[in-house]
Coordinates of C-alpha atoms and ligand atoms in Angstrom, one line a residue:
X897 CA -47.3 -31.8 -3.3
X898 CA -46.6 -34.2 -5.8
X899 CA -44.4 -37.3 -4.9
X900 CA -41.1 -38.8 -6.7
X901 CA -40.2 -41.7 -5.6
X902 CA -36.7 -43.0 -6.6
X903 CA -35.7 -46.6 -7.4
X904 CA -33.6 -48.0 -4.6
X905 CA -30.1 -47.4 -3.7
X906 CA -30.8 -44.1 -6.1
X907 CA -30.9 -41.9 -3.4
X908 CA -27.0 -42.6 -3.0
X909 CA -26.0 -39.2 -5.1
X910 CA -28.6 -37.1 -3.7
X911 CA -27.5 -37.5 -0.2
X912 CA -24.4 -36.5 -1.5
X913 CA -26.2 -33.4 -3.0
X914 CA -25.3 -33.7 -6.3
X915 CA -28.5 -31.5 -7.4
X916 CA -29.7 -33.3 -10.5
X917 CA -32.6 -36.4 -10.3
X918 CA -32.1 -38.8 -13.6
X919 CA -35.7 -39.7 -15.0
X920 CA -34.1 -43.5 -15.4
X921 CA -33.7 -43.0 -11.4
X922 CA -37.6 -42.7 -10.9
X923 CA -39.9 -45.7 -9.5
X924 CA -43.0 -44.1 -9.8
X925 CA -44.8 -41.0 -9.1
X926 CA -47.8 -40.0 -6.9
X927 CA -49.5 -36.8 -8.7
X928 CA -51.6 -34.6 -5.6
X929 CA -54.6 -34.5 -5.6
X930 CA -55.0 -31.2 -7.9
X931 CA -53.6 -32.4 -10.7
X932 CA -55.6 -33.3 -13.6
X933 CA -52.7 -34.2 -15.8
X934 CA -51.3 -37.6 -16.2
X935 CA -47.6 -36.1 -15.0
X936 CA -46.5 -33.0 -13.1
X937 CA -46.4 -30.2 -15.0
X938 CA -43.1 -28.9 -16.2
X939 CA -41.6 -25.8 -13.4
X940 CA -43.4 -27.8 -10.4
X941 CA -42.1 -28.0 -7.2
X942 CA -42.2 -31.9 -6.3
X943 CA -41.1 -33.6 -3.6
X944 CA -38.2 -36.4 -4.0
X945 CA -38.6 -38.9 -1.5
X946 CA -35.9 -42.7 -1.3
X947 CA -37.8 -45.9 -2.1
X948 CA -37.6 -46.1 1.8
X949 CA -39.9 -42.8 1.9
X950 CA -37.2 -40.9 3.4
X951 CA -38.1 -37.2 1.9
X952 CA -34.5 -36.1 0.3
X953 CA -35.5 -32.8 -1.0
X954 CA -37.4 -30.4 -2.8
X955 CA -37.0 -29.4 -6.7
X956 CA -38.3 -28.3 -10.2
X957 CA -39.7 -30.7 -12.0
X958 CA -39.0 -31.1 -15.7
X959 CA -39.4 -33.4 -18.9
X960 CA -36.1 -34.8 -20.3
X961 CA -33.0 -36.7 -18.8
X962 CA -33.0 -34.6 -15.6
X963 CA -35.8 -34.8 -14.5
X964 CA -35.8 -32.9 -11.1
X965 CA -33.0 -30.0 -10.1
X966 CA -33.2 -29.8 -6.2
X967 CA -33.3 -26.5 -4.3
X968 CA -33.3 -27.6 -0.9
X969 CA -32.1 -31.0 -0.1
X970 CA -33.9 -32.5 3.2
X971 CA -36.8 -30.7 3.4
X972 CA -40.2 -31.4 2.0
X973 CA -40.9 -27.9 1.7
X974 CA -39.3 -24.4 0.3
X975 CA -39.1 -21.9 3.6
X976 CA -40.4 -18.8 3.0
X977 CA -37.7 -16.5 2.6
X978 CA -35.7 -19.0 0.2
X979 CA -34.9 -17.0 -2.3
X980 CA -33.8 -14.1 -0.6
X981 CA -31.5 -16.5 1.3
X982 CA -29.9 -17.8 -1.5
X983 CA -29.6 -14.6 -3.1
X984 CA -28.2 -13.6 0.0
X985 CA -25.7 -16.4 0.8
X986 CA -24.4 -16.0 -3.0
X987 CA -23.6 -11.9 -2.5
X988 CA -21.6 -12.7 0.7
X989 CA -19.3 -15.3 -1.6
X990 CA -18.6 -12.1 -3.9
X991 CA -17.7 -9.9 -1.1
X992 CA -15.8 -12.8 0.6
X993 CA -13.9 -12.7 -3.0
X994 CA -13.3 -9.1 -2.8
X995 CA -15.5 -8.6 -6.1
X996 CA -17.0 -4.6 -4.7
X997 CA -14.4 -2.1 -5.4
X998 CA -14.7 1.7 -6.7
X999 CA -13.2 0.0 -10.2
X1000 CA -15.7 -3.0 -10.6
X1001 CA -19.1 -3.2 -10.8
X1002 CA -19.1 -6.6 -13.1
X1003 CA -19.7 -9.6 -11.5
X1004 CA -21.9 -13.0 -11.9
X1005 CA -23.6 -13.4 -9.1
X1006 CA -26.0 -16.8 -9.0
X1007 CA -24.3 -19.2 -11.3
X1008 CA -26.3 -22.1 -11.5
X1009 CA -25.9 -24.8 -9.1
X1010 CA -22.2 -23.5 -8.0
X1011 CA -24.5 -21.2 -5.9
X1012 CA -27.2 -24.3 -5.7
X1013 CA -29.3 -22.6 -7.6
X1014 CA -30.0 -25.1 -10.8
X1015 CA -31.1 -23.6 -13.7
X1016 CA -30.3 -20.1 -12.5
X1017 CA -27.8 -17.4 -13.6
X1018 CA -27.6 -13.8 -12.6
X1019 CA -24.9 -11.6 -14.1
X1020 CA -25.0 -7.9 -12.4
X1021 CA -23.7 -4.9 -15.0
X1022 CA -23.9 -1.7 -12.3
X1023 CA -27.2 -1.0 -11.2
X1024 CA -28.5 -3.9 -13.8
X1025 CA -28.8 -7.7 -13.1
X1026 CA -29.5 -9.9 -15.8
X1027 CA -31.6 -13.0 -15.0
X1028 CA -31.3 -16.0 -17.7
X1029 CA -33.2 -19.3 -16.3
X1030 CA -31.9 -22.8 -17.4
X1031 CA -35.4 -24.2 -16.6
X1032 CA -39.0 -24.0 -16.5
X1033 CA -38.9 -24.5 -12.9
X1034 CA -36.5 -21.2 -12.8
X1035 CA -38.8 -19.2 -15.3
X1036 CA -41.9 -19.9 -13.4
X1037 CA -40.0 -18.1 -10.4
X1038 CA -38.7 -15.3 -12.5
X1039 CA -41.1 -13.0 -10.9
X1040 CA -39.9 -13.8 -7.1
X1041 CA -36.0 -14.0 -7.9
X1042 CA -36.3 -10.4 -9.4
X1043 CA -38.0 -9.0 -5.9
X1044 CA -35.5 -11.0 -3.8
X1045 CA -33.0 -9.2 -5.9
X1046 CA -33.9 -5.7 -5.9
X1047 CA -34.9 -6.5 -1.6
X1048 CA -31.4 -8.1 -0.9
X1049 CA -29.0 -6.6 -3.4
X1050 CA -28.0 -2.7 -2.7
X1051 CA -26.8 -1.7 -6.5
X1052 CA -29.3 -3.3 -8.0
X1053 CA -32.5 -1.2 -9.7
X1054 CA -33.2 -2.9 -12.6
X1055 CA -33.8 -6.4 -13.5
X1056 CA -33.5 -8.1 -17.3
X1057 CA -34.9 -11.0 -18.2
X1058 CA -33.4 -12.9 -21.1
X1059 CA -33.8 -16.6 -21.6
X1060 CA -35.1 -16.8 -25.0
X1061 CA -31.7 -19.0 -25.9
X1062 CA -32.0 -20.9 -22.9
X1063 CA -34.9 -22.1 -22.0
X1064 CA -36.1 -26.1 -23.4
X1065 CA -37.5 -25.7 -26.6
X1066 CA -41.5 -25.8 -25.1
X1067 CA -44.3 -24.2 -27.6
X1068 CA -46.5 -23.4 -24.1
X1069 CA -44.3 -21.8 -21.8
X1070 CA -46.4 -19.1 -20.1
X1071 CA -45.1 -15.7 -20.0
X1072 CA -42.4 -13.6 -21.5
X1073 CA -39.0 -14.9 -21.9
X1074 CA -37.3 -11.7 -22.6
X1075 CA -37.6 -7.9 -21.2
X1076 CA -37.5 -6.3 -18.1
X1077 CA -39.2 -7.8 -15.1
X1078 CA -38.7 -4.6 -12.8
X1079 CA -37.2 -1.2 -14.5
X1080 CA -36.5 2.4 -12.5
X1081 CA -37.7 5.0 -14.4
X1082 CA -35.7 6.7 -16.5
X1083 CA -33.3 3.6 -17.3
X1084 CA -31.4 4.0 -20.4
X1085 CA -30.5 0.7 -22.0
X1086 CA -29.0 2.2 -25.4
X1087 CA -25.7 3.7 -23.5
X1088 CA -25.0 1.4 -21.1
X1089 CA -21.1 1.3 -19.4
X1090 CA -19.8 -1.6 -16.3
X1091 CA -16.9 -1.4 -15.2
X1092 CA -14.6 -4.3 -15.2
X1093 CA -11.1 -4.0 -12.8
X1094 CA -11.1 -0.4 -14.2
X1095 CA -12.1 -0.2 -17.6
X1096 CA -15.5 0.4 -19.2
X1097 CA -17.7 -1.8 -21.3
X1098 CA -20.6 -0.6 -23.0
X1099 CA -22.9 -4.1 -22.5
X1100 CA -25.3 -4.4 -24.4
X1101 CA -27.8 -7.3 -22.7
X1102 CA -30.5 -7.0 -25.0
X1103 CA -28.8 -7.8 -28.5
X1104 CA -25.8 -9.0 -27.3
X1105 CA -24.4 -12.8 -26.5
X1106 CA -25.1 -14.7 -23.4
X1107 CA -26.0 -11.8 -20.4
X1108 CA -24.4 -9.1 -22.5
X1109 CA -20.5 -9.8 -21.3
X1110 CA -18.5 -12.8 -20.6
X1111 CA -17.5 -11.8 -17.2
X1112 CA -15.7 -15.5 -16.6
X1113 CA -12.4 -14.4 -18.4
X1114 CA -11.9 -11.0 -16.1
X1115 CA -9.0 -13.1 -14.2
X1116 CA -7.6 -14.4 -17.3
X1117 CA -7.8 -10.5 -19.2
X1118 CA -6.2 -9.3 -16.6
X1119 CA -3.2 -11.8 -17.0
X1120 CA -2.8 -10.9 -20.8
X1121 CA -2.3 -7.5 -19.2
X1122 CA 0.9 -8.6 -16.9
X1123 CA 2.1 -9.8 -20.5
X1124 CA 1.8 -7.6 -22.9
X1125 CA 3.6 -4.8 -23.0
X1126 CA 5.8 -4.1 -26.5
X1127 CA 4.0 -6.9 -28.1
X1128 CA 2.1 -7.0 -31.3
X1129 CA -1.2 -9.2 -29.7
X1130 CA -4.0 -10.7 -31.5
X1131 CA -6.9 -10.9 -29.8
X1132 CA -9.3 -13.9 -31.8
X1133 CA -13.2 -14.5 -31.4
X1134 CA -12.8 -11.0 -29.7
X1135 CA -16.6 -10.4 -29.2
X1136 CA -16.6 -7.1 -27.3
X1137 CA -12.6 -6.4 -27.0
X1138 CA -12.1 -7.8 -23.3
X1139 CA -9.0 -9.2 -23.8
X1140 CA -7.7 -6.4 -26.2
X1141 CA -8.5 -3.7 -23.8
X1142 CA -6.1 -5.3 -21.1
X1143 CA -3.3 -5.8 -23.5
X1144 CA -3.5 -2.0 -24.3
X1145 CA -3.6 -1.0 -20.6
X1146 CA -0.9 -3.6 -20.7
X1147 CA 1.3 -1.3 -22.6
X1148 CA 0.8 -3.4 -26.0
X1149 CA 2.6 -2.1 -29.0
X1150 CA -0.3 -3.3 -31.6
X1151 CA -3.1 -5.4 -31.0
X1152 CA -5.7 -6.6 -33.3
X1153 CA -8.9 -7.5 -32.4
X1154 CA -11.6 -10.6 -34.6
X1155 CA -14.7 -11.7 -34.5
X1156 CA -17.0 -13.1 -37.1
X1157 CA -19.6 -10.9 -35.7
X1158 CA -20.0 -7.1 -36.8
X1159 CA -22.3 -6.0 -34.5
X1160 CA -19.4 -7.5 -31.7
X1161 CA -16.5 -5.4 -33.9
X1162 CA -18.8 -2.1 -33.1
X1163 CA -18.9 -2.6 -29.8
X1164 CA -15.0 -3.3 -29.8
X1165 CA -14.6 -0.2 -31.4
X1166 CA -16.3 1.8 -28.9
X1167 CA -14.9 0.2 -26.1
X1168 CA -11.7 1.1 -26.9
X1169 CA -12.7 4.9 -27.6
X1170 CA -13.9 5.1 -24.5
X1171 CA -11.3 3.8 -22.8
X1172 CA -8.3 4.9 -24.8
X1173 CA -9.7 7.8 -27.3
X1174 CA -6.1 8.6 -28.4
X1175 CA -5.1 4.8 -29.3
X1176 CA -3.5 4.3 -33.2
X1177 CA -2.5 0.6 -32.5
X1178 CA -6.0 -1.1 -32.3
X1179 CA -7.5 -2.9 -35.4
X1180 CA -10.7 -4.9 -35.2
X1181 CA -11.5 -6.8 -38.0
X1182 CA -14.7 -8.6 -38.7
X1183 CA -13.7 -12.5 -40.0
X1184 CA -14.0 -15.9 -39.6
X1185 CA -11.6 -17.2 -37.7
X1186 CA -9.9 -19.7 -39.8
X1187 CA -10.3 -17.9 -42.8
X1188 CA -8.3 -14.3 -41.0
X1189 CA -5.6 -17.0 -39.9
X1190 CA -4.9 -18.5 -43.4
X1191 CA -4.5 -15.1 -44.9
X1192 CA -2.2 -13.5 -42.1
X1193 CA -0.1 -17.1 -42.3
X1194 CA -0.3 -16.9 -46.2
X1195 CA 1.3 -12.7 -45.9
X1196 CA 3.8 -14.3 -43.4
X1197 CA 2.1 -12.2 -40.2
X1198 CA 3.6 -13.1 -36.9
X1199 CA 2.2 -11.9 -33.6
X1200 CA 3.9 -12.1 -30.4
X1201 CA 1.0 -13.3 -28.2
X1202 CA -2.0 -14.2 -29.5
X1203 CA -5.6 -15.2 -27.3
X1204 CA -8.1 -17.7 -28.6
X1205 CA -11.2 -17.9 -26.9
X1206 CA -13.6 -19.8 -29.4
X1207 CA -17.0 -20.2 -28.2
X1208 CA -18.0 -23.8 -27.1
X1209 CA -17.2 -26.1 -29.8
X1210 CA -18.7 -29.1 -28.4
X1211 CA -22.2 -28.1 -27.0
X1212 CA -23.3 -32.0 -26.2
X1213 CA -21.0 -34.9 -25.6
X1214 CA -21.7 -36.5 -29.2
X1215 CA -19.7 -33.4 -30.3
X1216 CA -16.7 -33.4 -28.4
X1217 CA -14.6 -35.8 -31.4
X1218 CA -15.4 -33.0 -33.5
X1219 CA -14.5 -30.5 -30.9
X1220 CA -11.2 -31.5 -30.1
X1221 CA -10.2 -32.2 -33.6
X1222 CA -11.6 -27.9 -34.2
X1223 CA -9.4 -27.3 -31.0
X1224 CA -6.3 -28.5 -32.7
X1225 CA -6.9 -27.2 -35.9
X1226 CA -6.9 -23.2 -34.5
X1227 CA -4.3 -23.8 -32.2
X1228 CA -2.2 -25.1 -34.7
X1229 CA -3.0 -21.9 -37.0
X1230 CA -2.2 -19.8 -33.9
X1231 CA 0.9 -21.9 -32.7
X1232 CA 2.4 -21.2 -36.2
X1233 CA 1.5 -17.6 -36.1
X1234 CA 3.8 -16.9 -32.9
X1235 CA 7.1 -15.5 -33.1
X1236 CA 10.1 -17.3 -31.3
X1237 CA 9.6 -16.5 -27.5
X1238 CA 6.0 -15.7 -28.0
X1239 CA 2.8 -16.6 -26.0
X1240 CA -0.3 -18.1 -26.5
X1241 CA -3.2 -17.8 -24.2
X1242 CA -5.7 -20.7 -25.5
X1243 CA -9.3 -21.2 -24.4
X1244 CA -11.6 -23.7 -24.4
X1245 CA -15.0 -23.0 -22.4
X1246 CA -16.8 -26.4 -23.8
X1247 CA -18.1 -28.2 -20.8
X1248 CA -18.0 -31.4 -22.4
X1249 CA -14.7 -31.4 -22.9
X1250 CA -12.1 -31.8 -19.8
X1251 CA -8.8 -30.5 -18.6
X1252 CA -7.3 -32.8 -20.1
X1253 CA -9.0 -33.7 -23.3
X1254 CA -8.2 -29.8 -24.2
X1255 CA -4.4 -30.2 -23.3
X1256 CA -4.2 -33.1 -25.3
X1257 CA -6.1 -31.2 -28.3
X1258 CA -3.6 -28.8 -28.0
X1259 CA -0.7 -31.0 -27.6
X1260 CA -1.4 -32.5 -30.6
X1261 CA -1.2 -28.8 -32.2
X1262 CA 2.0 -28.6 -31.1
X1263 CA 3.4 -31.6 -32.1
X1264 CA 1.7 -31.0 -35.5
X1265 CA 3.3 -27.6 -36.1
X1266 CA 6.4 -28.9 -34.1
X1267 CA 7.2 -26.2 -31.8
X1268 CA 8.7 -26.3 -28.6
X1269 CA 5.8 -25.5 -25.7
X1270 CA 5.9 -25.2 -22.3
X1271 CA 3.1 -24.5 -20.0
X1272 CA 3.3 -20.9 -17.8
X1273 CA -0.1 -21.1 -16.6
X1274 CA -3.5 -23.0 -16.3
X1275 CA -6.2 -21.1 -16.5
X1276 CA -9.8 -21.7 -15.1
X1277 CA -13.0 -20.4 -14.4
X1278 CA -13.1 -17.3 -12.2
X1279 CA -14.2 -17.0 -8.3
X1280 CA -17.6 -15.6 -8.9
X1281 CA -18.3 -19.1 -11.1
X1282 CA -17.8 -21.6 -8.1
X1283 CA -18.0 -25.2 -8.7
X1284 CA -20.3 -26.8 -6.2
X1285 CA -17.8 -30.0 -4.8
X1286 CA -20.8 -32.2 -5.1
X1287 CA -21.6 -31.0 -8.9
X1288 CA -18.1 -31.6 -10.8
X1289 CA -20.3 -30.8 -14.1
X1290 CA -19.7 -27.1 -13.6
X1291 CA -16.5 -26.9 -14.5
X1292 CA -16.5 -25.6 -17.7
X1293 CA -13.8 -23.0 -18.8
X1294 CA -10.0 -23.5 -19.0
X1295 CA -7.1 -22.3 -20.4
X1296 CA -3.5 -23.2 -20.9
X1297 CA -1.1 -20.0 -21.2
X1298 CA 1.7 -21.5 -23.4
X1299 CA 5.4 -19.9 -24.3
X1300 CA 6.5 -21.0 -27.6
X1301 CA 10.0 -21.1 -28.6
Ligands
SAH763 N1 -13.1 -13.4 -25.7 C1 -14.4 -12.8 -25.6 C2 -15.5 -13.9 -25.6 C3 -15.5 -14.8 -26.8 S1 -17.0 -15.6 -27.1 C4 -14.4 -12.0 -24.4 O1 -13.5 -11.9 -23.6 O2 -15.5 -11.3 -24.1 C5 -16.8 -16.3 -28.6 C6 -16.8 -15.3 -29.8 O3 -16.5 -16.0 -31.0 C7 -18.2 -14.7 -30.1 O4 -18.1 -13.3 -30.0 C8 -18.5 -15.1 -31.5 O5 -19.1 -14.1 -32.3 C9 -17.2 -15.4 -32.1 N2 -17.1 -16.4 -33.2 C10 -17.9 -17.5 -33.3 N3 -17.5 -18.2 -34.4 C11 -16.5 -17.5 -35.0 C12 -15.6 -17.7 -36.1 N4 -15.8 -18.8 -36.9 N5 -14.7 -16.8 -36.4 C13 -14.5 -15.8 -35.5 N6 -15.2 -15.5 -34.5 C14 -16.2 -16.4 -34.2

């Protein structure tokens, strides 16, 4: 197998398992003997060994800034039954968390190195998992997590494969990037329903966003539902109505759902056929965010709770100026919007920017439109998207639940 060795004193965060080996870390490299490259191919399994020639662990190999995610730290080699293992390992976490009940069957089950899996995230939707890899390393292996899944996992029957957005941008990467990897016959993928704490979603993994559902906001949903009841509730970047169909369980009196997507506003609409065929108070409207905002504020519309949950505004850490000036520019539109006594439930799920970069963003909103805010709740990431101690870089959602006065 081929050989990293690490500069000295590099090994210092690896023994520590953070999973991730820089390339500026790397001494030199010793190819095996197969290779007839200059370099190790990307997906790889290399060996990462201190300048001391202490092995530290084994991981995927891949061109850019990280340049090796570890899989197993210590060990030169991958034991056989790795992958069901981890697989394994990462259900029990879910049923520690109390995820398997008779009124959910949505829940993310590998999430990336939280389950020290780099590169990897499952999402299960019923008898469906969908498999996006982060990697090459992970895509190379797509065949062999799929098995491990069906072998170890009772619900599941089917496996998806979607990691056309998420893969490196590599002209040769062998193999599909999208479809199914193992299908039971019969499987219909055009009417599709999970349930989530009780209430259906029809996902829909192969058009839709990410894996189909934003499962990380189920906690947070279900607190809009402990607020809402006799409140008019606007529901903004909506995609498939997850928040909107909590505040009408919730006992809301109107609630309008946006998105500047209409395929999202479809499935919004269905969702809450489904799930309340006899509702008159749901509107979903399909509109840029900022542009719905300044027309509602320009008619004098007031809403008595109002959820933003934008998607990642700052995708690299040269963006995050930008983002946090974006952050206080729609919470500033929403602050305004709230009746006296209102709430806001504000989002941000940018990993670049922190706790407290956000709370400051939306601070300065406050100050701006000069309303007074307290904080009810901080919001975070859910159970099922653990942060590995030794890998603070998954943290990535938060929320602030604000009452404004
Ligand atoms: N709250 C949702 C997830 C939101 S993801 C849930 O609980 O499932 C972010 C959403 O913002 C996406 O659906 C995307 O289509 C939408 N979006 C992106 N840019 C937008 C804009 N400028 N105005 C309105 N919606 C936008």
């Amino acid at each position: 197998m081929t050989e990293i060795f690490l500069k000295s004193h590099k090994e210092e965060s690896l023994k520590r398992f953070h999973p991730w080996v820089f390339s500026g870390a790397i001494a030199r490299i010793v190819l095996d003997a197969e290779h007839k490259t200059s370099e190790p191919e990307e997906g790889e399994l290399v060996c990462v060994k201190s300048a001391a020639n202490e092995v530290l662990g084994i991981g995927h190999w891949q061109i850019g800034s990280i340049a090796v995610r570890i899989l197993a730290f210590g060990i030169a080699e991958l034991p056989e039954n790795f992958w069901n293992e981890r697989i394994k390992a990462a259900y029990k976490v879910r049923e520690a968390i109390g995820l398997f009940t008779t009124d959910n069957n949505t829940f993310r089950l590998i999430h990336g190195e939280g389950d020290f899996l780099p590169g990897l995230i499952v999402d299960v939707y019923a008898d469906t998992a969908v498999v996006q890899a982060h990697s090459i390393g992970m895509h190379l292996a797509r065949k062999t997590i799929a098995q491990a899944l069906i072998d170890e996992i009772p619900q599941i029957q089917n496996v998806y494969y979607k990691s056309d957005d998420t893969l490196p941008f590599k002209a040769n990467i062998e193999g599909e990037k999208i479809g199914y990897l193992i299908q039971k016959e019969g499987e219909k993928t055009d009417d599709f329903w999970s349930l989530e704490n009780g209430l259906q979603f029809r996902i829909d993994w192969l058009r839709g966003q990410k894996t189909g559902f934003f499962i990380d906001q189920r906690e947070n949903r279900a607190l809009v539902e402990r607020y809402a009841a006799n409140k008019d509730v606007l529901n903004m970047f909506c995609y498939t109505g997850g928040f909107s169909l909590y505040a009408l369980r919730g006992g809301a009196k109107s609630v309008d759902s946006v998105d500047v997507s209409q395929k999202a506003i479809d499935l919004v609409n269905i969702n809450v056929a489904r799930n309340f065929p006899k509702a008159k108070n749901h509107t979903a409207v399909a509109a840029d965010a900022f542009e719905y905002l300044t027309a509602q504020k320009a008619q004098n519309r007031t809403y008595d709770l109002i959820i933003l949950d934008p998607p990642a505004f700052a995708k690299h850490r040269d963006a995050i100026k930008n983002a946090l000036r974006g952050y206080q520019r729609i919470n500033a539109k929403a602050i305004e919007m709230i009746r006296p006594g209102g709430i806001l439930f504000t989002f941000s799920c940018s990993q670049a920017v922190d706790k407290e970069a956000f709370r400051l963003a939306v601070f300065s909103a406050a100050a701006q439109v000069g309303r007074k805010v307290r904080i009810l709740h901080q919001l975070h990431q859910p159970q099922d998207h653990p942060i590995n101690i030794y890998h603070p870089e998954g943290e990535y959602l938060k929320g602030l639940v604000l009452y404004v006065e």
